[in-house]
Tab-separated table of C-alpha atoms in Angstrom:
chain	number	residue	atom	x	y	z
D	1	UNK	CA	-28.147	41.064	93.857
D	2	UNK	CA	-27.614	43.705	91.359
D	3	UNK	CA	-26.361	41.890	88.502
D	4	UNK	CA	-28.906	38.881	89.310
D	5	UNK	CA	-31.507	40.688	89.443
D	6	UNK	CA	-30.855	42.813	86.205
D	7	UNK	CA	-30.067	46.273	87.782
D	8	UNK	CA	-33.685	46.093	89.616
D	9	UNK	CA	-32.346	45.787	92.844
D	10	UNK	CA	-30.492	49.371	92.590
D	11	UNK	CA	-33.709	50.613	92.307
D	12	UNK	CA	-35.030	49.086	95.393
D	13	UNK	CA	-31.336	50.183	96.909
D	14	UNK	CA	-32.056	54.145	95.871
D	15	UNK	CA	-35.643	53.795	96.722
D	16	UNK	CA	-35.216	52.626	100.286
D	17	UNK	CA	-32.408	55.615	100.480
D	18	UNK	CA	-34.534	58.130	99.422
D	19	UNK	CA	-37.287	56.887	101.868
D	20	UNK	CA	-34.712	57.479	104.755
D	21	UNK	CA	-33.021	60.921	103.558
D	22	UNK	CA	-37.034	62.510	102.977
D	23	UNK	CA	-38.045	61.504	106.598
D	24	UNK	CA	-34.304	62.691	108.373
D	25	UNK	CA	-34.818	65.921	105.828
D	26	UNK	CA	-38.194	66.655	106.244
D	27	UNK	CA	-37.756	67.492	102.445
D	28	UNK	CA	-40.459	67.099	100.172
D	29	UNK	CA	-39.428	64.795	97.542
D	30	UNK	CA	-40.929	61.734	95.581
D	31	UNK	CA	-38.529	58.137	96.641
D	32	UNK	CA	-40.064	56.426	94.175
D	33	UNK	CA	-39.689	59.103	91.052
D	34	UNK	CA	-35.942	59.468	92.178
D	35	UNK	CA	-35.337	56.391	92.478
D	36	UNK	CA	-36.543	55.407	88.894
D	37	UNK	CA	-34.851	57.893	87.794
D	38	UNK	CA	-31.571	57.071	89.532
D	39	UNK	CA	-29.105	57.773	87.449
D	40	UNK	CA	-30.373	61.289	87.158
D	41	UNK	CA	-30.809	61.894	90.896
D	42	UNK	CA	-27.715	59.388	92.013
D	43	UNK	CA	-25.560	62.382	92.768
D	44	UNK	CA	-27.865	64.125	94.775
D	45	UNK	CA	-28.492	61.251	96.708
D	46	UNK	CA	-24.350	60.629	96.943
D	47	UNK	CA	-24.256	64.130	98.035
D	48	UNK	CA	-26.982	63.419	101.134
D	49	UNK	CA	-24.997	60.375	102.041
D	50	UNK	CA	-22.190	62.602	102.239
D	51	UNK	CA	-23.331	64.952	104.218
D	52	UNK	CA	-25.313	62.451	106.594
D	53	UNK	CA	-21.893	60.752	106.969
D	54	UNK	CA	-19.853	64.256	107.325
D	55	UNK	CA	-22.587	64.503	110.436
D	56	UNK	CA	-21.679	61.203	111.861
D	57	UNK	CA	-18.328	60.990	111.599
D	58	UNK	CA	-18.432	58.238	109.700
D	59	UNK	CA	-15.584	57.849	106.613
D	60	UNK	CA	-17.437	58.348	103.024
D	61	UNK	CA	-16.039	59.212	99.538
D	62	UNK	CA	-14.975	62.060	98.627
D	63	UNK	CA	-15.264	62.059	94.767
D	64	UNK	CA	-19.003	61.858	95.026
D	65	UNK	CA	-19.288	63.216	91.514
D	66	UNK	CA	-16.807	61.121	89.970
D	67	UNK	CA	-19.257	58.148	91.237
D	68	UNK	CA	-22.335	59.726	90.435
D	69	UNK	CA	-21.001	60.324	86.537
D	70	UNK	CA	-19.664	56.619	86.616
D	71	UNK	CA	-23.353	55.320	87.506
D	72	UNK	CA	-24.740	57.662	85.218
D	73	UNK	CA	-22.722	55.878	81.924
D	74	UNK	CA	-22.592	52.655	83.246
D	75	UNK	CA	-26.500	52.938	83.739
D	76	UNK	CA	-26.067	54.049	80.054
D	77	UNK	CA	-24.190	51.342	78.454
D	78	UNK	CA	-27.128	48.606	78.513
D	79	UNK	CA	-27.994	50.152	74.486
D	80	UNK	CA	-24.768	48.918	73.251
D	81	UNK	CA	-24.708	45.827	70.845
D	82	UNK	CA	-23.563	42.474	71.600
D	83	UNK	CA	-21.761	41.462	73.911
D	84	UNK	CA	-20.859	45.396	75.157
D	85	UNK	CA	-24.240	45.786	76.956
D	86	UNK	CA	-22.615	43.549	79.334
D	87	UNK	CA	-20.743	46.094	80.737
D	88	UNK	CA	-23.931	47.648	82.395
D	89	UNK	CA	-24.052	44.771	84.694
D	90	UNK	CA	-21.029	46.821	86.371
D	91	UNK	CA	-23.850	49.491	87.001
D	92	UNK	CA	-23.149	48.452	91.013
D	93	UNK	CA	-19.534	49.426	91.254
D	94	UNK	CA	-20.184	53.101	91.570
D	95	UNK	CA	-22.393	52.032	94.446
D	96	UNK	CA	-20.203	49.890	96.985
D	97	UNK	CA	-18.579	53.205	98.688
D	98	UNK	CA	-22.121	55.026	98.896
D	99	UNK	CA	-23.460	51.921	100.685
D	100	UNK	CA	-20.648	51.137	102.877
D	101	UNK	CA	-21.066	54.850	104.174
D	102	UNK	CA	-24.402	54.389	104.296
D	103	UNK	CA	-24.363	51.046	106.467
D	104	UNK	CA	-21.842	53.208	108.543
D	105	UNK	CA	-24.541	56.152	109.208
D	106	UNK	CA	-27.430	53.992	109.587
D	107	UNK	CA	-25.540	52.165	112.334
D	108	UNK	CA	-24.736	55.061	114.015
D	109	UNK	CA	-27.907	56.203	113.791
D	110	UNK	CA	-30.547	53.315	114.689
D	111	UNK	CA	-30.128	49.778	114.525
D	112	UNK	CA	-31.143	49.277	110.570
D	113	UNK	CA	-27.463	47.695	109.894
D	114	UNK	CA	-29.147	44.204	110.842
D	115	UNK	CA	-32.187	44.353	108.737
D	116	UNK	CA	-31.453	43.524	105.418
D	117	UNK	CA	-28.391	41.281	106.317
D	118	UNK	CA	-30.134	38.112	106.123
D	119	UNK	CA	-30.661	36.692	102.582
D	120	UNK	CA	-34.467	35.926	102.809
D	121	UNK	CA	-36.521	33.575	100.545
D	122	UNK	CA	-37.494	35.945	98.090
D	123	UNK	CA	-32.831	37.248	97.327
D	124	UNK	CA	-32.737	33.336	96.905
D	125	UNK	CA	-35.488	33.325	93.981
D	126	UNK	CA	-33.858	36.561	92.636
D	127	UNK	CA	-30.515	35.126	92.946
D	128	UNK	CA	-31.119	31.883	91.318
D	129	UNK	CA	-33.785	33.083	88.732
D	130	UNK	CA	-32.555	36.290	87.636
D	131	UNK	CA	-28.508	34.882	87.879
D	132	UNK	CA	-29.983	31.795	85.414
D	133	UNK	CA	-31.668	34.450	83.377
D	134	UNK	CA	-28.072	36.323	83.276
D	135	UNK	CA	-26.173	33.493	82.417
D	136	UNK	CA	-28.442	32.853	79.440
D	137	UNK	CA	-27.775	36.132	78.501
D	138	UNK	CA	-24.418	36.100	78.737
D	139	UNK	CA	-24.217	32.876	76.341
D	140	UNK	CA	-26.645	34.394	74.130
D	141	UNK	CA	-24.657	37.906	73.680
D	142	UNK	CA	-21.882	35.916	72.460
D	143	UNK	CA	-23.659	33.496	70.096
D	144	UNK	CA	-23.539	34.434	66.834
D	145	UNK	CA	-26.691	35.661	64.825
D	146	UNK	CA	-28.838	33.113	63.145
C-alpha cells in the first residue's frame, strides 16, 4: 500500500499509531502533527511500540534507532534526481518489524488484529490508481529528457 499509494499510506499507518499510544498513555500529544511529521517523531513512536511490546511479551526489535534513522533517510531520498528518488519508495522497509510488533500487541491487547485485514474498496482504488501512477513514474524516471 505504501509504495502504491506514494508513501501516503505511512502516514495513515503512524497516524492510526499515534491515535492508539495517546489514549493507552494518557499523554498529551497531537496524532496528526506526528504523524506528518513522521520521520521526525518515527523513533519515538518505535520506542512506544517497544515498550508496549516489552509489556506484552510480545518479540519486537531491538535496534529501534537503527530503524528509526533508516526511515528518516529513506523518507529523505525522494529529492534525488532521476531515477534515485526511486529509492524512497523503500521508505516501508524500516516499518515491517514495528508493525509486526505492533499487530502482536494489539492482539494481545483487544481484538484490532482483524480490522484492517480485509482489503476494502477504497486499498483496491489506491492499489490500482496510485500503483498505475507509480509505474508511470517509474518509466518516466528512466526516460531520457526531451
Amino acid at each position: 500500500m505504501s509504495a502504491c499509494t506514494l508513501g501516503i499510506y505511512e502516514l495513515y499507518w503512524f497516524y492510526k499509531n499515534w491515535v492508539l499510544i495517546k489514549a493507552r498513555s494518557n499523554k498529551r500529544i497531537m496524532p496528526f502533527l506526528r504523524a506528518l511529521f513522521a520521520p521526525l517523531w518515527a523513533y519515538s513512536c518505535f520506542k512506544y511500540i517497544k515498550l508496549a511490546a516489552n509489556e506484552k511479551g510480545v518479540p519486537a526489535p531491538s535496534l529501534i534507532g537503527i530503524l528509526a534513522v533508516f526511515y528518516f533517510i529513506l523518507q529523505s531520498l525522494w529529492r534525488l534526481p532521476n531515477p534515485y528518488w526511486l529509492a524512497s519508495m523503500l521508505s516501508f522497509v524500516p516499518l515491517i518489524p514495528m508493525n509486526a510488533a505492533a499487530l502482536e500487541i494489539n492482539k494481545k491487547i483487544e481484538a484490532i488484529g482483524s480490522e484492517n485485514s480485509k482489503i476494502t474498496l477504497w486499498n483496491w482504488v489506491a492499489l490500482v490508481g496510485g500503483g498505475a501512477l507509480l509505474v508511470f513514474a517509474i518509466i518516466g524516471s528512466f526516460l531520457p529528457d526531451a
